[in-house]
Amino acid sequence: MKKFFVLWCSQAFSIFGSSIVGFALAWYLAKETGSATVLTTAMLVNVLPQVVLGPFIGPYIDRWDRKKIMIYSDLVTALLTLALVVLFYTNTIQVWHIYVIMAGRAISGSFQMPALSASLSMIVPEQHLARANGLNMTLTGATRIVAPLSGAFLMDALKMQWVLSVDIITAIIAVGCLLPLAIPQPPRRISLVKPGYFSDMKQGFRYITSRRGLLYLIILDGVLSFFAAPANALLPLFVAQYYGGDVLKLGWLLTAAGAGIITGGLIMGVWGGFKRRIVTTLVSIMIQAISVFIFGFTTESLFFLALALRLISGLTSATLLAPWQAILQSVVAKDMQGRVFSLEGSLSRLMIPLSLAIAGPVADIIGLRAIWWVSAAIIFIITGAAFFSRDLMNIENQKAE
């Protein structure tokens, strides 16, 4: 696990710096433009490159050196941030500059995250994958708490260009951690008759569709992403309508979720989940759905209950995602993981803008609280039905070949 902790430290710096930039740019756009359209566009610019490019990036993740992919991704991200620093320093920054650079950073991230996930299975023993992913979830939760607070402090004390410079420093540290780390490359499968980019891409699609358990798991990911997105995106509006519009309450709710992710990640790091990882994932989803459903009933007078429910939601996010990733890393052939992970990521991210486009008008018709009730109920029912899928429940019996 020593190699994992080196990789973990590298990503801790990388993710922290990127989160600082994300927070700073979102606040700058909100403060300078006051436009919801601008913020929505920024979100789409950040998501769409990963949705569109995911299927095409996968073959490169499996062909190229995954350590080098992560290093170059960090360096490209740092260079893009440097461009922002120069624009802010010279006072020539425009909104379209931010869009372009955010798109570039999203493209870089589209390479980095699948390469990271595919690297874990090469350096972590199969029996420890759930624990390793649990610790990654702890990192995610900690970042959600520390990065906004750090970003707010830095923006209050420093000019924008110096706040953004933090990302350059953390990227350099991340690369420094990766340089001495040896990450083995998986051997190419001899079944690949016609080596070539499009042959690789087609093989990725065939690999998924020929394994029903894997296919069902990826479809489930997309469906859950679709129904979970509105409650996450509309939380600020929920606070504005039902908690007296107190922005501090929004901050506490986000902090509670982050604390839950940290707690859940630590639990998974120690416990590792049930023997059958799919059971850990499905049970966690159902518990989370119940907490989201109850959250829809909360009011300002029940704020402490709302905090507890958000803590549970964050905790179960970690306990469902850690074994989920471990399942994929253990059942997908190592030289196919770049393609499979990229396709899964594209599908789940595609569901978010589609869901939000529908959720807004629907919320105006059925009411904001009903979004929480309906989405949670559907997720609970779908997950319950998943227990009756023999292919899905036996997915861990599938050998990575």
Coordinates of C-alpha atoms in Angstrom, one line a residue:
M1 CA 0.0 0.0 0.0
K2 CA 3.1 2.3 0.2
K3 CA 2.7 3.2 -3.5
F4 CA -1.0 4.0 -3.0
F5 CA -0.2 6.5 -0.2
V6 CA 2.3 8.2 -2.5
L7 CA -0.3 8.5 -5.2
W8 CA -2.9 9.5 -2.6
C9 CA -0.7 12.4 -1.4
S10 CA -0.1 13.5 -5.0
Q11 CA -3.8 13.7 -5.7
A12 CA -4.5 15.4 -2.4
F13 CA -2.4 18.4 -3.6
S14 CA -3.7 18.3 -7.1
I15 CA -7.4 18.1 -6.1
F16 CA -6.9 20.8 -3.4
G17 CA -5.4 23.3 -5.9
S18 CA -8.1 22.6 -8.5
S19 CA -10.8 23.0 -5.9
I20 CA -9.4 26.4 -4.9
V21 CA -9.5 27.5 -8.5
G22 CA -13.0 26.2 -9.0
F23 CA -14.2 28.1 -5.9
A24 CA -12.4 31.3 -6.7
L25 CA -13.7 31.4 -10.3
A26 CA -17.3 30.6 -9.3
W27 CA -17.2 33.4 -6.7
Y28 CA -15.6 35.8 -9.2
L29 CA -18.3 35.2 -11.8
A30 CA -21.1 35.5 -9.3
K31 CA -19.8 38.7 -7.9
E32 CA -18.8 40.4 -11.1
T33 CA -21.7 39.4 -13.3
G34 CA -24.6 38.5 -10.9
S35 CA -25.8 36.3 -13.7
A36 CA -27.3 32.8 -13.2
T37 CA -26.8 32.2 -17.0
V38 CA -23.1 32.9 -16.7
L39 CA -22.8 30.5 -13.8
T40 CA -24.8 27.8 -15.6
T41 CA -22.7 28.2 -18.7
A42 CA -19.5 27.9 -16.6
M43 CA -20.9 24.6 -15.2
L44 CA -21.7 23.3 -18.7
V45 CA -18.3 24.3 -20.0
N46 CA -16.7 22.4 -17.1
V47 CA -18.8 19.2 -17.7
L48 CA -19.4 18.9 -21.4
P49 CA -15.8 18.3 -22.5
Q50 CA -15.7 15.3 -20.2
V51 CA -19.0 14.0 -21.6
V52 CA -18.0 14.4 -25.2
L53 CA -14.4 13.3 -25.0
G54 CA -14.8 10.4 -22.5
P55 CA -15.4 7.7 -25.1
F56 CA -12.5 8.9 -27.2
I57 CA -10.0 9.3 -24.4
G58 CA -10.4 5.8 -23.0
P59 CA -8.2 4.0 -25.7
Y60 CA -5.3 6.5 -24.9
I61 CA -5.5 5.7 -21.2
D62 CA -5.0 2.0 -22.0
R63 CA -2.3 2.7 -24.6
W64 CA -0.2 5.4 -22.9
D65 CA 1.8 5.4 -19.6
R66 CA -0.7 6.2 -17.0
K67 CA 1.8 7.9 -14.7
K68 CA 2.8 10.2 -17.5
I69 CA -0.8 11.0 -18.3
M70 CA -1.3 12.2 -14.7
I71 CA 1.9 14.2 -14.7
Y72 CA 1.1 15.9 -18.0
S73 CA -2.4 16.6 -16.9
D74 CA -1.2 18.3 -13.8
L75 CA 1.3 20.3 -15.8
V76 CA -1.2 21.4 -18.5
T77 CA -3.7 22.4 -15.8
A78 CA -0.9 24.5 -14.1
L79 CA -0.1 26.2 -17.4
L80 CA -3.7 27.0 -18.0
T81 CA -3.9 28.4 -14.4
L82 CA -0.8 30.5 -15.2
A83 CA -2.6 32.0 -18.2
L84 CA -5.4 33.0 -15.8
V85 CA -2.9 34.5 -13.4
V86 CA -1.4 36.6 -16.2
L87 CA -4.8 37.8 -17.4
F88 CA -5.8 38.8 -13.9
Y89 CA -2.5 40.4 -13.2
T90 CA -2.7 42.6 -16.3
N91 CA -6.3 43.3 -15.7
T92 CA -7.4 42.0 -19.1
I93 CA -9.5 39.1 -17.9
Q94 CA -12.8 38.6 -19.7
V95 CA -15.6 36.1 -19.0
W96 CA -14.9 34.2 -22.3
H97 CA -11.3 33.8 -21.2
I98 CA -12.5 32.0 -18.1
Y99 CA -14.8 29.8 -20.2
V100 CA -12.0 28.8 -22.5
I101 CA -9.5 28.0 -19.7
M102 CA -12.2 26.1 -17.7
A103 CA -12.8 24.0 -20.8
G104 CA -9.1 23.3 -21.2
R105 CA -8.9 22.3 -17.5
A106 CA -11.9 20.0 -18.0
I107 CA -10.2 18.3 -21.0
S108 CA -7.1 17.8 -18.9
G109 CA -9.2 16.3 -16.1
S110 CA -10.8 14.0 -18.6
F111 CA -7.5 12.3 -19.0
Q112 CA -6.4 12.4 -15.4
M113 CA -9.3 10.9 -13.5
P114 CA -9.6 7.7 -15.6
A115 CA -5.8 7.3 -15.5
L116 CA -5.9 7.6 -11.7
S117 CA -8.7 5.0 -11.3
A118 CA -7.0 2.6 -13.7
S119 CA -3.7 3.0 -11.9
L120 CA -5.1 2.0 -8.5
S121 CA -5.7 -1.6 -9.6
M122 CA -2.1 -1.8 -10.7
I123 CA -0.6 -0.9 -7.4
V124 CA -3.2 -1.9 -4.8
P125 CA -3.9 -5.6 -4.0
E126 CA -7.4 -6.6 -5.0
Q127 CA -8.5 -7.3 -1.5
H128 CA -7.6 -3.7 -0.4
L129 CA -9.3 -1.9 -3.3
A130 CA -12.4 -1.0 -1.3
R131 CA -10.2 0.4 1.5
A132 CA -8.1 2.4 -1.0
N133 CA -11.2 3.9 -2.6
G134 CA -12.6 4.7 0.8
L135 CA -9.5 6.7 1.6
N136 CA -10.0 8.5 -1.7
M137 CA -13.5 9.4 -0.6
T138 CA -12.0 10.8 2.6
L139 CA -9.8 13.0 0.5
T140 CA -12.9 14.2 -1.5
G141 CA -14.8 15.0 1.7
A142 CA -11.9 16.8 3.2
T143 CA -11.5 18.9 0.1
R144 CA -15.1 19.9 0.1
I145 CA -14.7 21.3 3.6
V146 CA -11.2 22.7 3.5
A147 CA -11.0 24.1 -0.1
P148 CA -14.0 26.5 0.1
L149 CA -12.9 27.8 3.5
S150 CA -9.3 28.2 2.3
G151 CA -10.5 29.8 -0.9
A152 CA -12.7 32.3 1.0
F153 CA -9.8 33.2 3.4
L154 CA -7.3 33.6 0.5
M155 CA -9.7 35.8 -1.6
D156 CA -10.3 38.0 1.4
A157 CA -6.5 38.4 2.0
L158 CA -5.0 38.3 -1.5
K159 CA -5.6 39.5 -5.0
M160 CA -7.2 37.0 -7.4
Q161 CA -4.0 36.2 -9.3
W162 CA -2.2 35.2 -6.1
V163 CA -5.1 33.0 -5.0
L164 CA -5.0 31.2 -8.4
S165 CA -1.2 30.8 -8.0
V166 CA -1.9 28.2 -5.2
D167 CA -3.0 25.8 -7.9
I168 CA 0.4 26.1 -9.7
I169 CA 2.3 25.4 -6.5
T170 CA 0.1 22.3 -5.6
A171 CA 0.4 21.0 -9.2
I172 CA 4.2 21.1 -8.9
I173 CA 4.1 19.3 -5.6
A174 CA 1.8 16.7 -7.1
V175 CA 4.1 16.1 -10.0
G176 CA 7.0 15.8 -7.6
C177 CA 5.2 13.1 -5.7
L178 CA 4.5 11.2 -8.9
L179 CA 8.0 11.3 -10.5
P180 CA 9.7 8.6 -8.4
L181 CA 6.5 6.4 -8.3
A182 CA 6.6 3.3 -10.4
I183 CA 3.1 2.4 -11.8
P184 CA 3.2 -0.8 -14.0
Q185 CA 1.6 -0.8 -17.4
P186 CA -0.9 -3.7 -18.0
P187 CA 0.2 -6.0 -20.8
R188 CA -1.8 -5.7 -24.1
R189 CA -4.4 -8.4 -24.6
I190 CA -3.5 -10.8 -27.4
S191 CA -7.2 -10.8 -28.4
L192 CA -6.7 -7.5 -30.1
V193 CA -6.5 -8.6 -33.7
K194 CA -6.3 -5.2 -35.4
P195 CA -4.4 -2.8 -33.2
G196 CA -5.6 0.7 -33.8
Y197 CA -7.4 3.6 -32.2
F198 CA -10.9 2.9 -33.5
S199 CA -10.4 -0.9 -33.0
D200 CA -9.5 -0.1 -29.3
M201 CA -12.6 2.1 -28.9
K202 CA -14.9 -0.5 -30.5
Q203 CA -13.4 -3.1 -28.3
G204 CA -14.3 -1.0 -25.2
F205 CA -17.9 -0.9 -26.2
R206 CA -18.0 -4.6 -27.0
Y207 CA -16.3 -5.4 -23.7
I208 CA -19.1 -3.7 -21.7
T209 CA -22.1 -4.9 -23.8
S210 CA -20.8 -8.5 -23.7
R211 CA -20.8 -8.6 -19.9
R212 CA -24.4 -8.0 -18.6
G213 CA -23.4 -7.5 -15.0
L214 CA -21.0 -4.8 -16.0
L215 CA -23.4 -3.3 -18.4
Y216 CA -26.2 -3.2 -15.8
L217 CA -23.9 -1.5 -13.3
I218 CA -22.9 1.2 -15.7
I219 CA -26.6 1.8 -16.7
L220 CA -27.5 1.9 -13.0
D221 CA -24.8 4.6 -12.5
G222 CA -26.3 6.7 -15.3
V223 CA -29.9 6.3 -13.9
L224 CA -28.9 7.2 -10.4
S225 CA -26.9 10.2 -11.6
F226 CA -30.0 11.4 -13.5
F227 CA -32.3 11.3 -10.5
A228 CA -29.8 12.4 -7.9
A229 CA -28.6 15.6 -9.7
P230 CA -31.7 17.9 -9.1
A231 CA -31.6 17.6 -5.3
N232 CA -27.9 18.5 -5.3
A233 CA -28.1 21.4 -7.7
L234 CA -31.3 22.9 -6.2
L235 CA -30.1 22.8 -2.6
P236 CA -29.3 26.6 -2.6
L237 CA -32.9 27.3 -3.7
F238 CA -34.2 24.9 -1.0
V239 CA -32.3 26.9 1.6
A240 CA -33.6 30.2 0.2
Q241 CA -37.2 29.1 0.3
Y242 CA -37.4 27.0 3.4
Y243 CA -34.6 28.0 5.7
G244 CA -35.1 31.8 5.6
G245 CA -32.5 32.4 2.9
D246 CA -29.6 32.1 5.3
V247 CA -26.4 31.5 3.4
L248 CA -24.7 30.3 6.5
K249 CA -27.2 27.4 6.7
L250 CA -26.2 26.4 3.1
G251 CA -22.6 26.5 4.2
W252 CA -23.3 24.2 7.2
L253 CA -25.3 21.8 5.1
L254 CA -22.4 21.5 2.6
T255 CA -19.9 21.1 5.5
A256 CA -22.1 18.4 7.0
A257 CA -22.1 16.5 3.7
G258 CA -18.3 16.8 3.5
A259 CA -17.9 15.6 7.1
G260 CA -20.1 12.6 6.2
I261 CA -17.9 11.8 3.2
I262 CA -14.8 11.9 5.4
T263 CA -16.4 9.7 8.0
G264 CA -17.7 7.2 5.4
G265 CA -14.3 7.1 3.7
L266 CA -12.6 6.4 7.0
I267 CA -15.1 3.6 7.8
M268 CA -14.4 2.0 4.4
G269 CA -10.7 2.5 4.9
V270 CA -10.9 0.4 8.1
W271 CA -13.8 -1.9 7.5
G272 CA -13.8 -2.4 3.7
G273 CA -17.5 -3.2 3.5
F274 CA -19.4 -6.5 3.3
K275 CA -17.8 -9.5 1.7
R276 CA -20.0 -8.9 -1.4
R277 CA -19.2 -5.3 -2.3
I278 CA -22.3 -4.9 -4.4
V279 CA -24.4 -5.4 -1.3
T280 CA -22.5 -2.6 0.5
T281 CA -23.2 -0.3 -2.5
L282 CA -26.9 -1.1 -2.9
V283 CA -27.6 -0.9 0.8
S284 CA -25.8 2.5 1.0
I285 CA -27.8 3.8 -1.9
M286 CA -31.1 2.8 -0.2
I287 CA -30.1 4.4 3.1
Q288 CA -29.1 7.6 1.3
A289 CA -32.4 7.6 -0.6
I290 CA -34.3 7.4 2.7
S291 CA -32.3 10.3 4.2
V292 CA -32.9 12.4 1.0
F293 CA -36.7 11.7 1.2
I294 CA -36.9 12.8 4.8
F295 CA -34.8 15.9 4.1
G296 CA -37.6 17.0 1.8
F297 CA -39.8 17.5 4.8
T298 CA -37.4 19.6 6.9
T299 CA -38.0 23.2 7.8
E300 CA -36.0 26.0 9.4
S301 CA -37.1 24.7 12.9
L302 CA -35.8 21.2 12.0
F303 CA -32.4 22.5 10.8
F304 CA -30.4 20.2 13.1
L305 CA -32.3 17.2 11.7
A306 CA -31.4 18.5 8.2
L307 CA -27.7 18.6 9.2
A308 CA -27.9 15.0 10.5
L309 CA -29.5 13.9 7.2
R310 CA -26.9 15.6 5.1
L311 CA -24.2 13.9 7.2
I312 CA -25.8 10.5 6.5
S313 CA -26.0 11.4 2.8
G314 CA -22.3 12.2 2.7
L315 CA -21.4 9.1 4.7
T316 CA -23.4 6.8 2.4
S317 CA -21.9 8.5 -0.7
A318 CA -18.5 7.2 0.5
T319 CA -19.7 3.8 1.5
L320 CA -21.5 3.3 -1.9
L321 CA -18.8 4.7 -4.2
A322 CA -15.7 3.0 -2.6
P323 CA -17.0 -0.6 -3.2
W324 CA -18.5 0.5 -6.5
Q325 CA -15.1 1.6 -7.8
A326 CA -13.4 -1.5 -6.2
I327 CA -15.9 -3.7 -8.2
L328 CA -15.0 -2.1 -11.5
Q329 CA -11.2 -2.2 -10.7
S330 CA -11.4 -5.9 -9.9
V331 CA -13.7 -7.2 -12.6
V332 CA -12.5 -5.1 -15.6
A333 CA -9.4 -6.3 -17.3
K334 CA -6.5 -3.9 -16.4
D335 CA -5.8 -3.0 -20.0
M336 CA -9.5 -2.2 -20.6
Q337 CA -10.0 0.0 -17.6
G338 CA -9.2 3.3 -19.3
R339 CA -11.9 2.7 -21.9
V340 CA -14.5 1.3 -19.4
F341 CA -14.0 4.1 -16.8
S342 CA -14.1 6.8 -19.4
L343 CA -17.3 5.5 -20.9
E344 CA -18.9 5.2 -17.4
G345 CA -17.8 8.7 -16.5
S346 CA -19.2 10.2 -19.8
L347 CA -22.6 8.5 -19.2
S348 CA -22.9 9.7 -15.6
R349 CA -21.8 13.2 -16.4
L350 CA -24.2 13.4 -19.4
M351 CA -27.1 12.7 -17.1
I352 CA -26.5 15.8 -15.0
P353 CA -27.2 18.5 -17.6
L354 CA -30.1 16.4 -19.0
S355 CA -31.6 16.0 -15.6
L356 CA -31.2 19.7 -14.6
A357 CA -32.8 20.8 -17.9
I358 CA -35.9 18.8 -17.0
A359 CA -35.9 19.4 -13.2
G360 CA -36.3 23.2 -13.3
P361 CA -39.6 23.2 -15.2
V362 CA -40.8 20.1 -13.3
A363 CA -40.0 21.8 -9.9
D364 CA -42.2 24.8 -11.0
I365 CA -45.1 22.4 -11.6
I366 CA -44.9 20.0 -8.7
G367 CA -43.1 22.1 -6.1
L368 CA -39.5 22.1 -4.9
R369 CA -40.0 19.7 -2.0
A370 CA -41.5 17.2 -4.4
I371 CA -38.2 17.0 -6.2
W372 CA -36.6 15.5 -3.1
W373 CA -39.5 13.1 -2.5
V374 CA -39.9 11.9 -6.1
S375 CA -36.2 11.5 -6.9
A376 CA -35.5 9.7 -3.6
A377 CA -38.5 7.3 -4.1
I378 CA -37.5 6.4 -7.6
I379 CA -33.8 5.8 -6.5
F380 CA -35.0 3.6 -3.7
I381 CA -37.3 1.5 -5.9
I382 CA -34.7 1.1 -8.7
T383 CA -32.0 0.1 -6.2
G384 CA -34.4 -2.4 -4.5
A385 CA -35.1 -3.9 -8.0
A386 CA -31.4 -4.2 -8.6
F387 CA -31.2 -6.9 -5.8
F388 CA -33.3 -9.1 -8.0
S389 CA -30.9 -8.9 -11.0
R390 CA -28.8 -12.1 -10.9
D391 CA -26.3 -10.7 -13.4
L392 CA -25.7 -7.6 -11.2
M393 CA -25.6 -9.4 -7.9
N394 CA -23.1 -11.9 -9.3
I395 CA -20.9 -9.3 -11.0
E396 CA -18.0 -10.0 -8.6
N397 CA -17.8 -13.6 -9.7
Q398 CA -16.8 -12.3 -13.2
K399 CA -13.1 -12.6 -13.8
A400 CA -11.1 -9.7 -15.1
E401 CA -10.2 -11.1 -18.5

